[in-house]
Amino acid sequence: MRLTLCVRLGALALSAPAWAGGGSPFASAMLGYHPGLVPDPMYTNPNVAIGSPERFTGEVFNFPGAVTPFNPAFGPDEIVSVGGGGHLILGFDHDVVDDPNNPYGFDFLVFGNAGFIDWDWPNGRTSPTAAMFGVGAPAVVHVSYDGFDWRPVLGQVDRMFPTLGYSDLTDPYALTPGQVLADFTKPVNPAVSLGDATFASIIAAYDGSGGGAGFDIAPTGLAAIRYVRFMNPAADASAFEIDALADVSPIPTPGVLAPLALFITAWPRRRGRDR
Ligand SMILES: [Ca+2]
Ligand SMILES: [Ca+2]
């Protein structure tokens, strides 16, 4: 008889998303909105900015399609416009932390409805300069922890990186959803260059991310925030669009090697033949 011991060790990840306890990684409350000078009153429902960015768009217009960098969300039930002089305030249900483990320093992501112009329609290829359509008017973004002390953060909304709903699509104008959900809490590497890029190479560059514009809280001096305010200082009707707002997932750290389970297995092992 031979006794075999099997000891299994597992690594415990110490860093977990702040919403792991059952909250939402996305904006959970709409706390203020003024449309400003908006060219199209159809896009003035601010509650559509609550919850996840869109993965599939166009249903209300009978033009359904997966959201890709070549086919951004365009439904009035999906995106809201903020015109000249307007603003939008969104809130999270948890602290969005300036976590040193957040990729590229980005602590939250803003999703708009800009997309890449297709230079090889309908195959999906960007121009040499990755020219875009639907780019919004410049937004001024402030963050706050208590709703009183607002501090500016640097970044551009409704531009790079356009939203990608699924990571397994091969058709940039897919009429049906993909199977692999892109991660809306993972930023795209800001060093990525997407000029003259095919749809396949864009998906590869996104590396599982669902896109969005990254913002870093650190320069504000705040350790965490709960509210984000978007203002449009334009004096005319040029607008930007907001689809959603997301907290960023920290990169899991290896943490402490901890014994998750200790299995001791013993069984008799018969010799092949009696000797
Ligand atoms: Ca940060
Ligand atoms: Ca939305």
Coordinates of N, CA and C in Angstrom, one line a residue, residues 48-212:
V48 N -30.7 57.7 -19.0 CA -30.1 56.7 -19.8 C -28.6 56.6 -19.6
A49 N -28.1 57.5 -18.8 CA -26.6 57.5 -18.5 C -26.4 56.6 -17.2
I50 N -27.4 56.1 -16.6 CA -27.3 55.2 -15.4 C -27.1 53.8 -16.0
G51 N -26.2 53.0 -15.3 CA -26.0 51.6 -15.6 C -24.9 51.4 -16.7
S52 N -24.9 50.2 -17.2 CA -23.8 49.8 -18.1 C -23.9 50.6 -19.4
P53 N -22.7 50.8 -20.0 CA -22.6 51.2 -21.4 C -23.4 50.2 -22.3
E54 N -23.8 50.7 -23.4 CA -24.6 49.9 -24.4 C -23.7 48.9 -25.1
R55 N -24.2 47.6 -25.2 CA -23.4 46.6 -26.0 C -24.1 46.4 -27.3
F56 N -25.4 46.7 -27.4 CA -26.2 46.5 -28.6 C -27.1 47.7 -28.8
T57 N -27.2 48.2 -30.0 CA -27.8 49.5 -30.2 C -28.8 49.4 -31.4
G58 N -29.6 50.5 -31.5 CA -30.4 50.7 -32.7 C -31.8 50.0 -32.7
E59 N -32.1 49.3 -31.6 CA -33.4 48.5 -31.6 C -34.6 49.4 -31.8
V60 N -34.5 50.6 -31.2 CA -35.7 51.5 -31.3 C -35.9 52.1 -32.7
F61 N -34.8 52.0 -33.5 CA -34.9 52.5 -34.9 C -35.0 51.3 -35.9
N62 N -35.2 50.1 -35.4 CA -35.2 48.9 -36.3 C -33.9 48.8 -37.1
F63 N -32.8 49.3 -36.5 CA -31.5 49.1 -37.1 C -30.6 48.5 -36.0
P64 N -30.9 47.3 -35.6 CA -30.1 46.7 -34.5 C -28.7 46.3 -34.9
G65 N -27.8 46.4 -34.0 CA -26.4 46.1 -34.3 C -25.6 46.1 -33.0
A66 N -24.6 45.3 -33.0 CA -23.6 45.3 -31.9 C -22.9 46.7 -31.8
V67 N -22.6 47.2 -30.6 CA -21.9 48.4 -30.5 C -20.4 48.1 -30.7
T68 N -19.8 48.7 -31.7 CA -18.4 48.6 -32.0 C -17.8 50.0 -32.3
P69 N -16.5 50.1 -32.4 CA -15.9 51.4 -32.6 C -16.4 52.0 -34.0
F70 N -16.9 51.2 -34.8 CA -17.5 51.7 -36.1 C -19.0 51.8 -36.1
N71 N -19.6 51.4 -35.0 CA -21.1 51.4 -34.9 C -21.4 51.8 -33.4
P72 N -21.2 53.1 -33.1 CA -21.5 53.5 -31.7 C -23.0 53.5 -31.4
A73 N -23.3 53.5 -30.1 CA -24.7 53.6 -29.6 C -25.3 54.8 -30.2
F74 N -26.6 54.7 -30.6 CA -27.2 55.9 -31.2 C -28.7 56.1 -30.8
G75 N -29.2 55.2 -29.9 CA -30.6 55.3 -29.5 C -30.8 56.3 -28.4
P76 N -32.0 57.0 -28.5 CA -32.3 58.0 -27.5 C -32.6 57.3 -26.1
D77 N -32.7 56.0 -26.1 CA -32.9 55.3 -24.9 C -31.5 54.8 -24.3
E78 N -30.4 55.3 -25.0 CA -29.1 54.8 -24.6 C -28.1 56.0 -24.3
I79 N -28.3 57.1 -25.0 CA -27.3 58.2 -24.8 C -28.1 59.5 -24.5
V80 N -27.4 60.4 -23.8 CA -28.0 61.7 -23.5 C -27.1 62.8 -24.0
S81 N -27.6 63.9 -24.6 CA -26.9 65.0 -25.0 C -26.8 66.1 -24.0
V82 N -25.6 66.7 -24.0 CA -25.4 67.9 -23.1 C -25.0 69.0 -24.1
G83 N -25.8 70.0 -24.3 CA -25.5 71.1 -25.2 C -24.9 72.3 -24.5
G84 N -24.6 73.3 -25.3 CA -24.0 74.5 -24.8 C -24.7 75.1 -23.6
G85 N -23.9 75.3 -22.5 CA -24.5 75.8 -21.3 C -25.2 74.7 -20.4
G86 N -25.2 73.5 -20.9 CA -25.8 72.4 -20.1 C -24.8 71.6 -19.2
H87 N -25.4 70.8 -18.4 CA -24.6 69.9 -17.5 C -25.3 68.6 -17.2
L88 N -24.5 67.7 -16.7 CA -25.0 66.4 -16.3 C -24.2 66.0 -15.0
I89 N -24.9 65.5 -14.0 CA -24.2 65.1 -12.8 C -24.6 63.6 -12.5
L90 N -23.6 62.8 -12.4 CA -23.9 61.3 -12.1 C -23.2 60.9 -10.8
G91 N -23.8 59.9 -10.1 CA -23.2 59.4 -8.9 C -23.0 57.9 -8.8
F92 N -22.0 57.5 -8.1 CA -21.8 56.1 -7.9 C -22.4 55.6 -6.5
D93 N -22.6 54.3 -6.3 CA -23.1 53.8 -5.1 C -22.0 53.4 -4.1
H94 N -20.7 53.8 -4.5 CA -19.6 53.4 -3.6 C -18.5 54.4 -3.9
D95 N -17.4 54.4 -3.1 CA -16.3 55.3 -3.4 C -15.5 54.8 -4.6
V96 N -15.3 55.7 -5.5 CA -14.4 55.4 -6.6 C -13.0 55.9 -6.2
V97 N -12.1 55.0 -6.0 CA -10.8 55.2 -5.3 C -9.7 55.5 -6.3
D98 N -8.8 56.4 -5.9 CA -7.5 56.5 -6.7 C -6.6 55.4 -6.3
D99 N -6.9 54.2 -6.8 CA -6.2 53.0 -6.5 C -4.9 52.9 -7.3
P100 N -3.8 52.7 -6.6 CA -2.5 52.5 -7.3 C -2.5 51.3 -8.3
N101 N -3.4 50.4 -8.0 CA -3.5 49.2 -8.9 C -4.4 49.4 -10.1
N102 N -5.0 50.6 -10.2 CA -5.8 50.8 -11.4 C -4.9 51.0 -12.7
P103 N -5.2 50.3 -13.8 CA -4.4 50.4 -15.0 C -4.2 51.8 -15.5
Y104 N -3.0 52.1 -15.8 CA -2.6 53.4 -16.4 C -3.0 54.6 -15.5
G105 N -3.3 54.3 -14.2 CA -3.7 55.4 -13.3 C -5.1 55.8 -13.5
F106 N -5.9 55.3 -14.4 CA -7.2 55.7 -14.6 C -8.2 55.1 -13.6
D107 N -9.0 56.0 -13.0 CA -9.9 55.6 -11.9 C -11.3 55.4 -12.4
F108 N -11.7 56.1 -13.4 CA -13.1 55.9 -14.0 C -13.0 56.2 -15.5
L109 N -14.0 55.6 -16.1 CA -14.1 55.7 -17.6 C -15.5 56.3 -18.0
V110 N -15.4 57.1 -19.0 CA -16.6 57.8 -19.6 C -16.9 57.3 -21.0
F111 N -18.1 56.9 -21.2 CA -18.5 56.3 -22.5 C -19.4 57.3 -23.3
G112 N -19.0 57.6 -24.5 CA -19.8 58.5 -25.3 C -20.4 57.8 -26.5
N113 N -20.5 58.5 -27.6 CA -21.0 57.8 -28.8 C -20.2 58.2 -30.1
A114 N -19.0 58.5 -29.9 CA -18.1 58.8 -31.1 C -17.6 57.5 -31.6
G115 N -17.3 57.5 -32.9 CA -16.8 56.2 -33.6 C -15.8 56.5 -34.6
F116 N -15.2 55.5 -35.1 CA -14.2 55.6 -36.2 C -14.9 55.7 -37.5
I117 N -14.5 56.6 -38.4 CA -14.9 56.6 -39.8 C -14.3 55.4 -40.5
D118 N -15.2 54.6 -41.2 CA -14.7 53.4 -41.8 C -14.2 53.7 -43.2
W119 N -12.8 53.6 -43.4 CA -12.2 53.8 -44.7 C -12.2 52.6 -45.6
D120 N -12.8 51.5 -45.1 CA -12.9 50.3 -46.0 C -14.2 49.7 -45.7
W121 N -15.3 50.5 -45.8 CA -16.6 50.1 -45.5 C -17.0 48.9 -46.4
P122 N -17.6 47.9 -45.9 CA -18.1 47.6 -44.5 C -17.1 46.7 -43.8
N123 N -15.8 46.8 -44.1 CA -14.9 45.8 -43.5 C -14.3 46.3 -42.2
G124 N -14.4 47.7 -41.9 CA -13.9 48.2 -40.7 C -12.4 48.5 -40.8
R125 N -12.1 49.7 -41.2 CA -10.6 50.1 -41.1 C -10.6 51.6 -40.9
T126 N -9.7 52.0 -40.0 CA -9.6 53.4 -39.6 C -8.8 54.1 -40.7
S127 N -8.9 55.4 -40.7 CA -8.0 56.2 -41.6 C -6.6 56.3 -40.9
P128 N -5.6 56.8 -41.7 CA -4.3 56.9 -41.2 C -4.2 57.7 -39.9
T129 N -5.1 58.6 -39.7 CA -5.1 59.4 -38.5 C -6.2 59.0 -37.5
A130 N -6.9 57.8 -37.8 CA -8.0 57.3 -37.0 C -9.1 58.4 -36.8
A131 N -9.4 59.0 -37.9 CA -10.5 60.0 -37.9 C -11.8 59.5 -37.3
M132 N -12.5 60.3 -36.6 CA -13.7 59.9 -36.0 C -14.9 60.7 -36.4
F133 N -16.1 60.2 -36.2 CA -17.4 60.9 -36.4 C -18.1 60.9 -35.0
G134 N -19.0 61.9 -34.9 CA -19.8 61.9 -33.7 C -19.0 62.5 -32.5
V135 N -17.9 63.1 -32.8 CA -17.1 63.6 -31.7 C -17.8 64.8 -31.0
G136 N -17.9 64.8 -29.7 CA -18.7 65.8 -29.0 C -17.9 67.1 -28.8
A137 N -18.7 68.1 -28.4 CA -18.0 69.4 -28.0 C -17.2 69.1 -26.8
P138 N -16.1 69.9 -26.6 CA -15.3 69.7 -25.4 C -16.1 69.8 -24.1
A139 N -15.9 68.8 -23.2 CA -16.6 68.8 -21.9 C -15.6 69.3 -20.9
V140 N -16.1 70.0 -19.9 CA -15.4 70.3 -18.7 C -15.9 69.3 -17.6
V141 N -15.0 68.5 -17.0 CA -15.3 67.5 -16.1 C -14.8 67.8 -14.7
H142 N -15.7 67.7 -13.7 CA -15.3 67.9 -12.3 C -15.7 66.7 -11.5
V143 N -15.0 66.4 -10.4 CA -15.3 65.3 -9.5 C -15.5 65.8 -8.1
S144 N -16.2 65.1 -7.3 CA -16.5 65.4 -5.9 C -16.7 64.2 -5.1
Y145 N -16.3 64.3 -3.8 CA -16.6 63.2 -2.9 C -17.9 63.5 -2.1
D146 N -18.1 64.8 -1.8 CA -19.3 65.2 -0.9 C -20.4 65.9 -1.6
G147 N -20.2 66.3 -2.9 CA -21.2 67.0 -3.6 C -21.1 68.5 -3.5
F148 N -20.1 69.0 -2.7 CA -19.9 70.4 -2.5 C -18.6 70.9 -3.0
D149 N -17.6 70.1 -2.7 CA -16.2 70.4 -3.1 C -15.9 69.8 -4.5
W150 N -16.0 70.6 -5.5 CA -15.8 70.1 -6.9 C -14.4 70.4 -7.4
R151 N -13.8 69.4 -8.0 CA -12.4 69.7 -8.5 C -12.3 69.2 -10.0
P152 N -11.6 70.0 -10.8 CA -11.5 69.6 -12.2 C -10.6 68.4 -12.4
V153 N -10.9 67.6 -13.4 CA -10.1 66.5 -13.8 C -9.8 66.6 -15.4
L154 N -8.6 66.2 -15.8 CA -8.3 66.3 -17.2 C -8.7 65.1 -17.9
G155 N -9.1 65.3 -19.2 CA -9.5 64.2 -20.0 C -10.6 64.7 -21.0
Q156 N -10.8 63.9 -22.1 CA -11.8 64.3 -23.1 C -12.8 63.2 -23.2
V157 N -14.1 63.6 -23.2 CA -15.2 62.6 -23.3 C -15.7 62.6 -24.7
D158 N -16.4 61.5 -25.1 CA -17.0 61.4 -26.4 C -16.0 61.4 -27.5
R159 N -14.8 60.8 -27.3 CA -13.8 60.7 -28.3 C -13.2 59.3 -28.2
M160 N -11.9 59.3 -27.9 CA -11.2 58.0 -27.7 C -11.5 57.5 -26.3
F161 N -11.7 56.2 -26.1 CA -11.7 55.2 -27.1 C -13.2 54.8 -27.3
P162 N -13.6 54.6 -28.6 CA -15.0 54.3 -28.8 C -15.4 52.9 -28.2
T163 N -16.7 52.8 -27.9 CA -17.1 51.6 -27.1 C -17.1 50.4 -28.0
L164 N -16.8 49.3 -27.4 CA -16.8 47.9 -28.0 C -17.6 47.0 -27.0
G165 N -18.7 46.5 -27.6 CA -19.6 45.7 -26.7 C -19.1 44.3 -26.5
Y166 N -18.5 43.7 -27.5 CA -18.1 42.3 -27.4 C -16.7 42.1 -27.9
S167 N -16.0 41.2 -27.3 CA -14.6 41.0 -27.7 C -14.3 39.9 -28.7
D168 N -15.4 39.3 -29.2 CA -15.3 38.2 -30.1 C -15.9 38.4 -31.5
L169 N -16.2 39.7 -31.8 CA -16.9 40.0 -33.1 C -15.8 40.0 -34.2
T170 N -16.3 39.5 -35.4 CA -15.4 39.7 -36.6 C -16.0 40.6 -37.6
D171 N -17.3 41.0 -37.4 CA -18.0 41.9 -38.3 C -18.2 43.2 -37.5
P172 N -17.7 44.3 -38.0 CA -17.9 45.6 -37.2 C -19.3 46.1 -37.3
Y173 N -20.1 45.5 -38.1 CA -21.6 45.8 -38.2 C -22.4 44.6 -37.9
A174 N -22.0 43.8 -37.0 CA -22.7 42.6 -36.6 C -24.1 42.9 -36.3
L175 N -25.1 42.1 -36.8 CA -26.5 42.3 -36.5 C -26.9 41.5 -35.3
T176 N -26.1 40.7 -34.7 CA -26.4 39.9 -33.5 C -25.3 40.1 -32.5
P177 N -25.7 40.0 -31.2 CA -24.7 40.2 -30.2 C -23.5 39.1 -30.3
G178 N -22.4 39.5 -29.7 CA -21.3 38.5 -29.6 C -21.5 37.6 -28.4
Q179 N -20.6 36.8 -28.2 CA -20.6 35.8 -27.0 C -19.8 36.3 -25.9
V180 N -18.7 37.0 -26.2 CA -17.8 37.4 -25.1 C -18.0 38.9 -24.8
L181 N -18.4 39.2 -23.6 CA -18.7 40.5 -23.2 C -17.4 41.3 -22.9
A182 N -17.2 42.4 -23.6 CA -16.0 43.3 -23.3 C -16.2 43.8 -21.9
D183 N -15.0 44.1 -21.3 CA -15.0 44.6 -19.9 C -15.0 46.1 -19.9
F184 N -16.2 46.7 -19.4 CA -16.3 48.1 -19.3 C -15.7 48.7 -18.1
T185 N -15.0 47.9 -17.3 CA -14.2 48.5 -16.2 C -12.7 48.4 -16.4
K186 N -12.3 48.1 -17.6 CA -10.9 47.9 -18.0 C -10.6 49.0 -19.1
P187 N -9.6 49.9 -18.8 CA -9.3 50.9 -19.7 C -8.4 50.3 -20.9
V188 N -8.5 50.9 -22.0 CA -7.6 50.7 -23.2 C -6.3 51.3 -22.8
N189 N -5.2 50.7 -23.2 CA -3.9 51.3 -23.0 C -3.8 52.6 -23.8
P190 N -3.6 53.7 -23.1 CA -3.7 55.0 -23.8 C -2.6 55.2 -24.8
A191 N -1.5 54.4 -24.7 CA -0.4 54.5 -25.7 C -0.7 53.8 -27.0
V192 N -1.9 53.2 -27.1 CA -2.2 52.4 -28.3 C -2.5 53.4 -29.4
S193 N -2.0 53.2 -30.6 CA -2.3 54.0 -31.8 C -3.2 53.2 -32.7
L194 N -4.3 53.8 -33.1 CA -5.2 53.0 -33.9 C -5.4 53.6 -35.3
G195 N -4.4 54.3 -35.9 CA -4.5 54.7 -37.2 C -4.3 53.6 -38.2
D196 N -5.0 53.6 -39.3 CA -4.9 52.5 -40.3 C -5.1 51.1 -39.7
A197 N -6.0 51.0 -38.8 CA -6.2 49.7 -38.1 C -7.4 49.0 -38.5
T198 N -7.3 47.7 -38.7 CA -8.5 46.8 -39.0 C -9.3 46.6 -37.8
F199 N -10.5 46.1 -38.0 CA -11.4 45.8 -36.9 C -10.7 44.8 -36.0
A200 N -10.1 43.8 -36.6 CA -9.4 42.7 -35.8 C -8.3 43.3 -35.0
S201 N -7.5 44.2 -35.5 CA -6.4 44.7 -34.8 C -6.9 45.7 -33.7
I202 N -8.0 46.3 -33.9 CA -8.6 47.2 -32.8 C -9.0 46.3 -31.7
I203 N -9.7 45.2 -32.0 CA -10.1 44.3 -30.9 C -8.9 43.8 -30.1
A204 N -7.9 43.5 -30.9 CA -6.6 43.0 -30.2 C -6.1 44.0 -29.3
A205 N -6.0 45.3 -29.8 CA -5.5 46.4 -29.1 C -6.3 46.7 -27.8
Y206 N -7.6 46.5 -27.9 CA -8.5 46.7 -26.7 C -8.2 45.7 -25.6
D207 N -7.7 44.5 -26.0 CA -7.3 43.5 -25.1 C -8.4 43.2 -24.0
G208 N -9.6 43.0 -24.5 CA -10.7 42.7 -23.6 C -11.4 43.9 -23.0
S209 N -10.9 45.0 -23.2 CA -11.6 46.3 -22.8 C -12.8 46.6 -23.6
G210 N -13.7 47.3 -23.1 CA -14.9 47.8 -23.8 C -14.7 49.3 -24.2
G211 N -13.5 49.8 -24.1 CA -13.2 51.2 -24.5 C -13.5 52.2 -23.4
G212 N -13.8 53.5 -23.8 CA -14.1 54.5 -22.9 C -12.9 55.5 -22.7

